[in-house]
């Protein structure tokens, strides 16, 4: 009898030890899971853990040249745990600086979920921040992806930098700057097309939120749009104002340190996307993905297309619109006008852009 009771005590002790070991292992596993989730959710742009690129995504990437990617079926997204999160990075500009092409390429990185449209949330005139409302404008993403928002108008609107800083103090910013002369011409083509589509004859609304007295003024030609009849420049015209990069960047640097803003040369990006995208991967802390095999220059289109994951995947046909004929005299006048702004920008950043020489 004594021996039987002794054996029972030993068995109970063994069971307790076994359960203690199992429980301890479970607690360790839960602690590791909590820590990784906490790091991913709260640390300033920590890279998502991914040993390979078999990362599940919430959108279909099988269509080519589409401005918006279609969502997968709800049942699939539910299984993947797709949801909308606040962005870890925002592409703040500039308008007509190459942000469309930039988005087209970057959204194919498996660890990036890029907003389909332009949320324009922080540039709203009647602004009252709500994280819940803002998240509704984001793209869906999985736990292995980070969300990127893109609204080129943010860069030039006065109050945007302060609003972004208060709402997302740890967010990283990406800025593409293009030759301001070419940007102005491209902007003219864009606004003219918008006016035609909306059947408006002009767009002379004042924009004090950008610069006091500024507005778009679009005439039948680019030259008439930016010059007075006496030959002087319409320096209030937003076609020209938005190329004063140094003035707008100064506002952002009042709220964000320069190390949190990745400033890219949009002109260089157009000529060869790969070096720019490698800089972005490093800046965001995501796994290197893009290689030379991803890109191919298409002569008849005049720009690069993606070859992977879909061969012959090019920007939509409305991109790369042909610019209007502009005389060398007009171009030189604009180069002289932007010269002092570009010089100040180079000095501020201690670098020289290819188009600022």
CSV table of N, CA, C and O in Angstrom, one decimal, residues 68-193:
chain,number,residue,atom,x,y,z
A,68,UNK,N,-5.7,51.2,-60.8
A,68,UNK,CA,-6.3,50.6,-59.5
A,68,UNK,C,-6.2,49.1,-59.6
A,68,UNK,O,-6.6,48.5,-60.6
A,69,UNK,N,-5.6,48.5,-58.5
A,69,UNK,CA,-5.6,47.0,-58.5
A,69,UNK,C,-6.8,46.5,-57.9
A,69,UNK,O,-7.3,47.0,-56.8
A,70,UNK,N,-7.4,45.4,-58.4
A,70,UNK,CA,-8.7,44.9,-57.9
A,70,UNK,C,-8.4,44.0,-56.7
A,70,UNK,O,-7.4,43.3,-56.6
A,71,UNK,N,-9.3,44.1,-55.7
A,71,UNK,CA,-9.2,43.4,-54.5
A,71,UNK,C,-9.6,41.9,-54.7
A,71,UNK,O,-10.4,41.6,-55.6
A,72,UNK,N,-8.9,41.0,-54.0
A,72,UNK,CA,-9.3,39.6,-54.0
A,72,UNK,C,-10.7,39.4,-53.4
A,72,UNK,O,-11.1,40.3,-52.6
A,73,UNK,N,-11.3,38.3,-53.6
A,73,UNK,CA,-12.6,38.0,-53.0
A,73,UNK,C,-12.6,38.2,-51.4
A,73,UNK,O,-11.5,37.9,-50.8
A,74,UNK,N,-13.7,38.6,-50.8
A,74,UNK,CA,-13.7,38.9,-49.4
A,74,UNK,C,-13.3,37.6,-48.6
A,74,UNK,O,-12.6,37.7,-47.6
A,75,UNK,N,-13.8,36.4,-49.0
A,75,UNK,CA,-13.5,35.2,-48.3
A,75,UNK,C,-12.0,35.0,-48.2
A,75,UNK,O,-11.4,34.5,-47.2
A,76,UNK,N,-11.3,35.3,-49.3
A,76,UNK,CA,-9.8,35.1,-49.4
A,76,UNK,C,-9.1,36.1,-48.5
A,76,UNK,O,-8.2,35.8,-47.7
A,77,UNK,N,-9.6,37.4,-48.6
A,77,UNK,CA,-9.0,38.4,-47.8
A,77,UNK,C,-9.2,38.2,-46.3
A,77,UNK,O,-8.3,38.5,-45.5
A,78,UNK,N,-10.3,37.6,-45.9
A,78,UNK,CA,-10.6,37.3,-44.5
A,78,UNK,C,-9.6,36.3,-44.0
A,78,UNK,O,-9.1,36.4,-42.9
A,79,UNK,N,-9.4,35.3,-44.8
A,79,UNK,CA,-8.5,34.2,-44.5
A,79,UNK,C,-7.1,34.7,-44.3
A,79,UNK,O,-6.3,34.3,-43.4
A,80,UNK,N,-6.7,35.7,-45.2
A,80,UNK,CA,-5.3,36.3,-45.1
A,80,UNK,C,-5.2,37.3,-44.0
A,80,UNK,O,-4.1,37.7,-43.7
A,81,UNK,N,-6.3,37.7,-43.4
A,81,UNK,CA,-6.2,38.7,-42.3
A,81,UNK,C,-6.0,40.1,-42.9
A,81,UNK,O,-5.4,41.0,-42.2
A,82,UNK,N,-6.5,40.4,-44.1
A,82,UNK,CA,-6.4,41.7,-44.7
A,82,UNK,C,-7.2,42.8,-43.9
A,82,UNK,O,-8.3,42.5,-43.5
A,83,UNK,N,-6.5,43.9,-43.6
A,83,UNK,CA,-7.2,45.0,-43.0
A,83,UNK,C,-6.5,46.3,-43.4
A,83,UNK,O,-5.5,46.3,-44.0
A,84,UNK,N,-7.1,47.4,-43.0
A,84,UNK,CA,-6.5,48.7,-43.3
A,84,UNK,C,-5.8,49.3,-42.1
A,84,UNK,O,-6.3,49.3,-41.0
A,85,UNK,N,-4.5,49.7,-42.3
A,85,UNK,CA,-3.7,50.2,-41.3
A,85,UNK,C,-3.2,51.6,-41.6
A,85,UNK,O,-3.3,52.0,-42.8
A,86,UNK,N,-2.8,52.3,-40.6
A,86,UNK,CA,-2.2,53.6,-40.9
A,86,UNK,C,-0.9,53.5,-41.7
A,86,UNK,O,-0.2,52.5,-41.5
A,87,UNK,N,-0.6,54.5,-42.5
A,87,UNK,CA,0.6,54.3,-43.3
A,87,UNK,C,1.9,54.5,-42.5
A,87,UNK,O,2.0,55.2,-41.6
A,88,UNK,N,2.9,53.7,-43.0
A,88,UNK,CA,4.3,53.9,-42.4
A,88,UNK,C,5.1,54.9,-43.2
A,88,UNK,O,6.1,55.4,-42.8
A,89,UNK,N,4.6,55.2,-44.4
A,89,UNK,CA,5.3,56.2,-45.3
A,89,UNK,C,4.3,56.9,-46.1
A,89,UNK,O,3.3,56.3,-46.5
A,90,UNK,N,4.6,58.2,-46.5
A,90,UNK,CA,3.7,59.0,-47.3
A,90,UNK,C,4.6,59.6,-48.4
A,90,UNK,O,5.6,60.2,-48.1
A,91,UNK,N,4.1,59.4,-49.7
A,91,UNK,CA,4.7,60.1,-50.8
A,91,UNK,C,4.0,61.4,-50.9
A,91,UNK,O,2.9,61.5,-51.3
A,92,UNK,N,4.7,62.5,-50.6
A,92,UNK,CA,4.1,63.8,-50.4
A,92,UNK,C,4.2,64.7,-51.7
A,92,UNK,O,3.6,65.8,-51.7
A,93,UNK,N,4.9,64.3,-52.7
A,93,UNK,CA,5.0,65.1,-53.9
A,93,UNK,C,6.2,64.7,-54.7
A,93,UNK,O,6.9,63.8,-54.4
A,94,UNK,N,6.4,65.6,-55.8
A,94,UNK,CA,5.6,66.7,-56.1
A,94,UNK,C,4.6,66.4,-57.3
A,94,UNK,O,4.8,65.3,-57.9
A,95,UNK,N,3.6,67.2,-57.4
A,95,UNK,CA,2.6,67.0,-58.5
A,95,UNK,C,3.4,67.0,-59.9
A,95,UNK,O,4.2,67.9,-60.1
A,96,UNK,N,3.1,66.1,-60.7
A,96,UNK,CA,3.8,65.9,-62.0
A,96,UNK,C,5.3,65.8,-61.9
A,96,UNK,O,6.1,66.2,-62.7
A,97,UNK,N,5.7,65.1,-60.8
A,97,UNK,CA,7.1,64.9,-60.6
A,97,UNK,C,7.6,63.5,-60.8
A,97,UNK,O,8.7,63.1,-60.5
A,98,UNK,N,6.6,62.6,-61.3
A,98,UNK,CA,6.9,61.2,-61.5
A,98,UNK,C,6.3,60.3,-60.4
A,98,UNK,O,6.6,59.1,-60.4
A,99,UNK,N,5.4,60.8,-59.6
A,99,UNK,CA,4.8,60.0,-58.5
A,99,UNK,C,3.9,58.9,-59.1
A,99,UNK,O,3.8,57.9,-58.4
A,100,UNK,N,3.3,59.1,-60.2
A,100,UNK,CA,2.5,58.1,-60.8
A,100,UNK,C,3.3,56.9,-61.2
A,100,UNK,O,2.9,55.7,-60.9
A,101,UNK,N,4.4,57.1,-61.9
A,101,UNK,CA,5.3,56.0,-62.3
A,101,UNK,C,5.9,55.3,-61.1
A,101,UNK,O,6.1,54.1,-61.0
A,102,UNK,N,6.2,56.2,-60.1
A,102,UNK,CA,6.8,55.7,-58.8
A,102,UNK,C,5.9,54.7,-58.1
A,102,UNK,O,6.3,53.6,-57.7
A,103,UNK,N,4.6,55.1,-58.0
A,103,UNK,CA,3.6,54.2,-57.4
A,103,UNK,C,3.4,52.9,-58.2
A,103,UNK,O,3.3,51.9,-57.7
A,104,UNK,N,3.4,53.1,-59.6
A,104,UNK,CA,3.2,51.9,-60.4
A,104,UNK,C,4.2,50.8,-60.2
A,104,UNK,O,3.9,49.7,-60.1
A,105,UNK,N,5.5,51.2,-60.0
A,105,UNK,CA,6.5,50.3,-59.8
A,105,UNK,C,6.6,49.8,-58.3
A,105,UNK,O,6.6,48.6,-58.1
A,106,UNK,N,6.5,50.7,-57.4
A,106,UNK,CA,6.7,50.3,-56.0
A,106,UNK,C,5.6,49.4,-55.5
A,106,UNK,O,5.9,48.5,-54.6
A,107,UNK,N,4.4,49.5,-56.0
A,107,UNK,CA,3.3,48.7,-55.4
A,107,UNK,C,3.5,47.2,-55.7
A,107,UNK,O,2.8,46.4,-55.2
A,108,UNK,N,4.4,46.9,-56.7
A,108,UNK,CA,4.7,45.5,-56.9
A,108,UNK,C,5.6,44.8,-56.0
A,108,UNK,O,5.9,43.6,-56.0
A,109,UNK,N,6.2,45.6,-55.1
A,109,UNK,CA,7.1,45.0,-54.0
A,109,UNK,C,6.1,44.3,-53.1
A,109,UNK,O,5.2,44.8,-52.6
A,110,UNK,N,6.4,43.0,-52.8
A,110,UNK,CA,5.5,42.2,-52.0
A,110,UNK,C,5.3,42.7,-50.6
A,110,UNK,O,4.2,42.3,-50.0
A,111,UNK,N,6.2,43.5,-50.1
A,111,UNK,CA,6.0,44.0,-48.7
A,111,UNK,C,5.3,45.4,-48.6
A,111,UNK,O,5.3,46.0,-47.6
A,112,UNK,N,4.9,45.9,-49.8
A,112,UNK,CA,4.3,47.2,-49.8
A,112,UNK,C,2.8,47.1,-50.3
A,112,UNK,O,2.5,46.4,-51.2
A,113,UNK,N,2.0,47.8,-49.5
A,113,UNK,CA,0.6,48.0,-49.9
A,113,UNK,C,0.4,49.5,-50.1
A,113,UNK,O,0.4,50.3,-49.2
A,114,UNK,N,0.2,49.9,-51.4
A,114,UNK,CA,0.1,51.3,-51.8
A,114,UNK,C,-1.3,51.7,-52.0
A,114,UNK,O,-2.0,51.0,-52.8
A,115,UNK,N,-1.7,52.8,-51.5
A,115,UNK,CA,-3.1,53.3,-51.7
A,115,UNK,C,-3.4,53.4,-53.2
A,115,UNK,O,-2.6,53.9,-54.0
A,116,UNK,N,-4.6,53.0,-53.6
A,116,UNK,CA,-5.0,53.0,-55.0
A,116,UNK,C,-5.1,54.4,-55.5
A,116,UNK,O,-4.5,54.8,-56.5
A,117,UNK,N,-5.9,55.2,-54.8
A,117,UNK,CA,-6.1,56.6,-55.3
A,117,UNK,C,-5.2,57.6,-54.4
A,117,UNK,O,-4.2,57.1,-53.8
A,118,UNK,N,-5.5,58.8,-54.5
A,118,UNK,CA,-4.8,59.9,-53.7
A,118,UNK,C,-5.8,60.3,-52.6
A,118,UNK,O,-6.8,61.0,-52.8
A,119,UNK,N,-5.5,59.9,-51.3
A,119,UNK,CA,-6.4,60.2,-50.2
A,119,UNK,C,-6.7,61.7,-50.0
A,119,UNK,O,-7.8,62.1,-49.6
A,120,UNK,N,-5.7,62.6,-50.3
A,120,UNK,CA,-5.9,64.0,-50.1
A,120,UNK,C,-6.5,64.3,-48.7
A,120,UNK,O,-7.2,65.3,-48.5
A,121,UNK,N,-6.2,63.5,-47.7
A,121,UNK,CA,-6.8,63.7,-46.4
A,121,UNK,C,-6.2,64.9,-45.6
A,121,UNK,O,-7.0,65.7,-45.1
A,122,UNK,N,-4.9,65.1,-45.6
A,122,UNK,CA,-4.3,66.1,-44.8
A,122,UNK,C,-4.3,67.5,-45.5
A,122,UNK,O,-4.0,68.5,-44.9
A,123,UNK,N,-4.8,67.5,-46.7
A,123,UNK,CA,-4.8,68.8,-47.5
A,123,UNK,C,-6.3,69.3,-47.5
A,123,UNK,O,-6.5,70.3,-48.2
A,124,UNK,N,-7.2,68.6,-46.9
A,124,UNK,CA,-8.6,69.1,-46.9
A,124,UNK,C,-8.7,70.5,-46.2
A,124,UNK,O,-8.1,70.7,-45.2
A,125,UNK,N,-9.6,71.3,-46.7
A,125,UNK,CA,-9.8,72.6,-46.1
A,125,UNK,C,-10.5,72.5,-44.8
A,125,UNK,O,-10.1,73.2,-43.8
A,126,UNK,N,-11.5,71.7,-44.6
A,126,UNK,CA,-12.1,71.4,-43.4
A,126,UNK,C,-11.5,70.2,-42.8
A,126,UNK,O,-12.0,69.1,-43.1
A,127,UNK,N,-10.5,70.3,-41.9
A,127,UNK,CA,-9.8,69.2,-41.4
A,127,UNK,C,-10.0,69.0,-40.0
A,127,UNK,O,-9.9,69.9,-39.1
A,128,UNK,N,-10.3,67.7,-39.6
A,128,UNK,CA,-10.5,67.3,-38.2
A,128,UNK,C,-10.0,65.9,-38.2
A,128,UNK,O,-10.7,65.0,-38.6
A,129,UNK,N,-8.8,65.6,-37.7
A,129,UNK,CA,-8.2,64.3,-37.8
A,129,UNK,C,-8.9,63.3,-37.0
A,129,UNK,O,-9.3,63.4,-35.8
A,130,UNK,N,-9.1,62.1,-37.7
A,130,UNK,CA,-9.7,60.9,-37.1
A,130,UNK,C,-8.9,59.7,-37.7
A,130,UNK,O,-9.0,59.5,-38.9
A,131,UNK,N,-8.2,59.0,-36.8
A,131,UNK,CA,-7.4,57.9,-37.3
A,131,UNK,C,-8.3,56.9,-37.9
A,131,UNK,O,-8.0,56.2,-39.0
A,132,UNK,N,-9.5,56.7,-37.4
A,132,UNK,CA,-10.5,55.7,-37.9
A,132,UNK,C,-10.9,56.1,-39.3
A,132,UNK,O,-10.9,55.3,-40.3
A,133,UNK,N,-11.2,57.4,-39.5
A,133,UNK,CA,-11.6,57.9,-40.9
A,133,UNK,C,-10.5,57.8,-41.9
A,133,UNK,O,-10.7,57.4,-43.0
A,134,UNK,N,-9.3,58.2,-41.4
A,134,UNK,CA,-8.1,58.2,-42.3
A,134,UNK,C,-7.8,56.8,-42.8
A,134,UNK,O,-7.5,56.6,-43.9
A,135,UNK,N,-7.9,55.8,-41.9
A,135,UNK,CA,-7.6,54.4,-42.2
A,135,UNK,C,-8.6,53.9,-43.3
A,135,UNK,O,-8.2,53.0,-44.1
A,136,UNK,N,-9.8,54.4,-43.4
A,136,UNK,CA,-10.7,53.9,-44.4
A,136,UNK,C,-10.2,54.3,-45.8
A,136,UNK,O,-10.6,53.7,-46.8
A,137,UNK,N,-9.3,55.3,-45.9
A,137,UNK,CA,-8.8,55.7,-47.2
A,137,UNK,C,-7.5,54.9,-47.6
A,137,UNK,O,-7.0,55.1,-48.7
A,138,UNK,N,-7.1,54.0,-46.7
A,138,UNK,CA,-5.9,53.3,-47.0
A,138,UNK,C,-6.2,52.0,-47.8
A,138,UNK,O,-7.3,51.5,-47.9
A,139,UNK,N,-5.1,51.4,-48.4
A,139,UNK,CA,-5.3,50.1,-49.0
A,139,UNK,C,-5.3,49.0,-48.0
A,139,UNK,O,-4.7,49.2,-46.9
A,140,UNK,N,-5.9,47.9,-48.3
A,140,UNK,CA,-5.8,46.7,-47.4
A,140,UNK,C,-4.4,46.1,-47.4
A,140,UNK,O,-3.8,46.1,-48.5
A,141,UNK,N,-4.0,45.5,-46.3
A,141,UNK,CA,-2.7,44.9,-46.2
A,141,UNK,C,-2.7,43.7,-45.3
A,141,UNK,O,-3.6,43.6,-44.4
A,142,UNK,N,-1.7,42.9,-45.4
A,142,UNK,CA,-1.6,41.7,-44.5
A,142,UNK,C,-0.5,42.1,-43.4
A,142,UNK,O,0.1,43.2,-43.5
A,143,UNK,N,-0.3,41.2,-42.5
A,143,UNK,CA,0.6,41.5,-41.4
A,143,UNK,C,2.0,41.6,-41.9
A,143,UNK,O,2.9,42.2,-41.2
A,144,UNK,N,2.3,41.1,-43.0
A,144,UNK,CA,3.7,41.1,-43.6
A,144,UNK,C,4.0,42.3,-44.5
A,144,UNK,O,5.0,42.4,-45.0
A,145,UNK,N,3.0,43.2,-44.6
A,145,UNK,CA,3.2,44.4,-45.4
A,145,UNK,C,3.1,45.7,-44.7
A,145,UNK,O,2.5,45.8,-43.6
A,146,UNK,N,3.7,46.7,-45.2
A,146,UNK,CA,3.5,48.1,-44.7
A,146,UNK,C,2.7,48.9,-45.7
A,146,UNK,O,2.8,48.7,-46.9
A,147,UNK,N,2.0,49.8,-45.2
A,147,UNK,CA,1.1,50.7,-46.0
A,147,UNK,C,1.8,52.0,-46.4
A,147,UNK,O,2.5,52.6,-45.6
A,148,UNK,N,1.7,52.3,-47.7
A,148,UNK,CA,2.3,53.6,-48.2
A,148,UNK,C,1.1,54.4,-48.8
A,148,UNK,O,0.3,53.9,-49.6
A,149,UNK,N,1.1,55.6,-48.4
A,149,UNK,CA,0.1,56.6,-48.9
A,149,UNK,C,0.7,57.5,-49.9
A,149,UNK,O,1.9,57.8,-49.7
A,150,UNK,N,0.0,58.0,-50.9
A,150,UNK,CA,0.6,58.9,-51.8
A,150,UNK,C,-0.4,60.0,-52.2
A,150,UNK,O,-1.4,59.7,-52.8
A,151,UNK,N,-0.1,61.3,-51.9
A,151,UNK,CA,-0.9,62.4,-52.3
A,151,UNK,C,0.1,63.5,-52.7
A,151,UNK,O,0.6,64.2,-51.8
A,152,UNK,N,0.4,63.7,-54.0
A,152,UNK,CA,1.4,64.7,-54.4
A,152,UNK,C,1.0,66.2,-54.0
A,152,UNK,O,1.9,67.0,-53.9
A,153,UNK,N,-0.2,66.5,-53.7
A,153,UNK,CA,-0.6,67.8,-53.4
A,153,UNK,C,-0.2,68.2,-52.0
A,153,UNK,O,-0.1,69.4,-51.6
A,154,UNK,N,0.2,67.2,-51.1
A,154,UNK,CA,0.6,67.5,-49.8
A,154,UNK,C,1.8,68.5,-49.7
A,154,UNK,O,1.8,69.3,-48.8
A,155,UNK,N,2.7,68.3,-50.6
A,155,UNK,CA,4.0,69.0,-50.5
A,155,UNK,C,3.8,70.6,-50.5
A,155,UNK,O,4.5,71.3,-49.8
A,156,UNK,N,2.8,71.1,-51.3
A,156,UNK,CA,2.7,72.5,-51.5
A,156,UNK,C,1.7,73.2,-50.6
A,156,UNK,O,1.6,74.4,-50.5
A,157,UNK,N,0.8,72.4,-49.9
A,157,UNK,CA,-0.3,73.0,-49.1
A,157,UNK,C,0.3,73.3,-47.7
A,157,UNK,O,0.9,72.5,-47.1
A,158,UNK,N,0.1,74.6,-47.3
A,158,UNK,CA,0.8,75.1,-46.1
A,158,UNK,C,0.6,74.2,-44.8
A,158,UNK,O,1.6,73.9,-44.1
A,159,UNK,N,-0.6,73.9,-44.5
A,159,UNK,CA,-0.8,73.3,-43.1
A,159,UNK,C,-0.6,71.8,-43.1
A,159,UNK,O,-0.7,71.2,-42.0
A,160,UNK,N,-0.3,71.2,-44.2
A,160,UNK,CA,-0.2,69.7,-44.3
A,160,UNK,C,0.9,69.2,-43.5
A,160,UNK,O,0.7,68.2,-42.8
A,161,UNK,N,2.1,69.7,-43.5
A,161,UNK,CA,3.2,69.2,-42.7
A,161,UNK,C,2.9,69.1,-41.2
A,161,UNK,O,3.2,68.1,-40.6
A,162,UNK,N,2.3,70.2,-40.7
A,162,UNK,CA,2.0,70.2,-39.3
A,162,UNK,C,0.9,69.2,-39.0
A,162,UNK,O,1.0,68.5,-37.9
A,163,UNK,N,0.0,69.0,-39.8
A,163,UNK,CA,-1.1,68.0,-39.6
A,163,UNK,C,-0.6,66.6,-39.6
A,163,UNK,O,-0.9,65.8,-38.8
A,164,UNK,N,0.3,66.3,-40.6
A,164,UNK,CA,0.9,65.0,-40.7
A,164,UNK,C,1.8,64.7,-39.5
A,164,UNK,O,1.7,63.6,-38.9
A,165,UNK,N,2.5,65.7,-39.0
A,165,UNK,CA,3.4,65.5,-37.8
A,165,UNK,C,2.6,65.1,-36.6
A,165,UNK,O,3.0,64.3,-35.8
A,166,UNK,N,1.5,65.8,-36.4
A,166,UNK,CA,0.7,65.6,-35.2
A,166,UNK,C,0.0,64.3,-35.3
A,166,UNK,O,-0.2,63.6,-34.2
A,167,UNK,N,-0.5,63.9,-36.5
A,167,UNK,CA,-1.2,62.6,-36.6
A,167,UNK,C,-0.3,61.4,-36.6
A,167,UNK,O,-0.6,60.3,-36.1
A,168,UNK,N,0.8,61.5,-37.3
A,168,UNK,CA,1.7,60.4,-37.6
A,168,UNK,C,3.2,60.8,-37.3
A,168,UNK,O,4.0,61.0,-38.2
A,169,UNK,N,3.5,61.0,-36.0
A,169,UNK,CA,4.8,61.5,-35.6
A,169,UNK,C,6.0,60.7,-36.1
A,169,UNK,O,7.1,61.2,-36.2
A,170,UNK,N,5.8,59.4,-36.3
A,170,UNK,CA,6.9,58.5,-36.7
A,170,UNK,C,6.9,58.2,-38.2
A,170,UNK,O,7.7,57.4,-38.7
A,171,UNK,N,6.0,58.7,-39.0
A,171,UNK,CA,5.9,58.4,-40.4
A,171,UNK,C,7.2,58.9,-41.2
A,171,UNK,O,7.8,59.8,-40.8
A,172,UNK,N,7.5,58.1,-42.2
A,172,UNK,CA,8.6,58.5,-43.1
A,172,UNK,C,8.0,59.1,-44.4
A,172,UNK,O,6.9,58.8,-44.8
A,173,UNK,N,8.7,60.1,-45.0
A,173,UNK,CA,8.2,60.8,-46.1
A,173,UNK,C,9.1,60.6,-47.3
A,173,UNK,O,10.3,60.5,-47.2
A,174,UNK,N,8.5,60.5,-48.5
A,174,UNK,CA,9.2,60.4,-49.7
A,174,UNK,C,8.8,61.5,-50.7
A,174,UNK,O,7.6,61.8,-50.8
A,175,UNK,N,9.8,62.1,-51.3
A,175,UNK,CA,9.6,63.3,-52.1
A,175,UNK,C,10.3,63.2,-53.4
A,175,UNK,O,11.5,63.0,-53.4
A,176,UNK,N,9.6,63.2,-54.5
A,176,UNK,CA,10.2,63.2,-55.8
A,176,UNK,C,10.2,64.6,-56.4
A,176,UNK,O,9.2,65.2,-56.5
A,177,UNK,N,11.4,65.1,-56.8
A,177,UNK,CA,11.6,66.4,-57.4
A,177,UNK,C,12.0,66.3,-58.8
A,177,UNK,O,13.0,65.5,-59.1
A,178,UNK,N,11.4,67.0,-59.7
A,178,UNK,CA,11.7,67.0,-61.1
A,178,UNK,C,12.1,68.3,-61.6
A,178,UNK,O,11.8,69.3,-61.0
A,179,UNK,N,12.8,68.4,-62.7
A,179,UNK,CA,13.1,69.7,-63.4
A,179,UNK,C,11.9,70.6,-63.3
A,179,UNK,O,10.8,70.2,-63.9
A,180,UNK,N,11.9,71.7,-62.6
A,180,UNK,CA,10.7,72.5,-62.4
A,180,UNK,C,10.1,73.1,-63.8
A,180,UNK,O,8.9,73.3,-63.9
A,181,UNK,N,11.0,73.2,-64.8
A,181,UNK,CA,10.5,73.7,-66.1
A,181,UNK,C,9.7,72.6,-66.7
A,181,UNK,O,8.5,72.9,-67.2
A,182,UNK,N,10.2,71.4,-66.7
A,182,UNK,CA,9.4,70.3,-67.3
A,182,UNK,C,8.2,70.0,-66.5
A,182,UNK,O,7.1,69.6,-67.0
A,183,UNK,N,8.3,70.2,-65.2
A,183,UNK,CA,7.1,69.9,-64.3
A,183,UNK,C,6.0,70.9,-64.6
A,183,UNK,O,4.8,70.6,-64.7
A,184,UNK,N,6.4,72.2,-64.9
A,184,UNK,CA,5.4,73.2,-65.2
A,184,UNK,C,4.7,72.9,-66.5
A,184,UNK,O,3.4,73.0,-66.6
A,185,UNK,N,5.4,72.5,-67.5
A,185,UNK,CA,4.8,72.1,-68.8
A,185,UNK,C,3.9,70.9,-68.7
A,185,UNK,O,2.8,70.9,-69.2
A,186,UNK,N,4.3,69.9,-67.9
A,186,UNK,CA,3.5,68.7,-67.7
A,186,UNK,C,2.3,69.1,-66.9
A,186,UNK,O,1.2,68.5,-67.2
A,187,UNK,N,2.4,69.9,-66.0
A,187,UNK,CA,1.2,70.4,-65.2
A,187,UNK,C,0.2,71.1,-66.0
A,187,UNK,O,-1.0,70.9,-65.9
A,188,UNK,N,0.7,71.9,-67.0
A,188,UNK,CA,-0.1,72.6,-67.9
A,188,UNK,C,-1.0,71.6,-68.7
A,188,UNK,O,-2.2,71.8,-68.9
A,189,UNK,N,-0.3,70.6,-69.3
A,189,UNK,CA,-1.0,69.6,-70.0
A,189,UNK,C,-2.1,68.9,-69.2
A,189,UNK,O,-3.2,68.7,-69.6
A,190,UNK,N,-1.7,68.6,-68.0
A,190,UNK,CA,-2.6,67.9,-67.1
A,190,UNK,C,-3.9,68.7,-66.7
A,190,UNK,O,-5.0,68.3,-66.8
A,191,UNK,N,-3.6,70.0,-66.3
A,191,UNK,CA,-4.7,70.8,-65.9
A,191,UNK,C,-5.6,71.1,-67.1
A,191,UNK,O,-6.8,71.2,-67.0
A,192,UNK,N,-5.0,71.3,-68.3
A,192,UNK,CA,-5.8,71.6,-69.5
A,192,UNK,C,-6.7,70.4,-69.8
A,192,UNK,O,-7.9,70.6,-70.2
A,193,UNK,N,-6.2,69.2,-69.6
A,193,UNK,CA,-7.0,68.0,-69.9
A,193,UNK,C,-8.1,67.9,-68.9
A,193,UNK,O,-9.3,67.6,-69.2
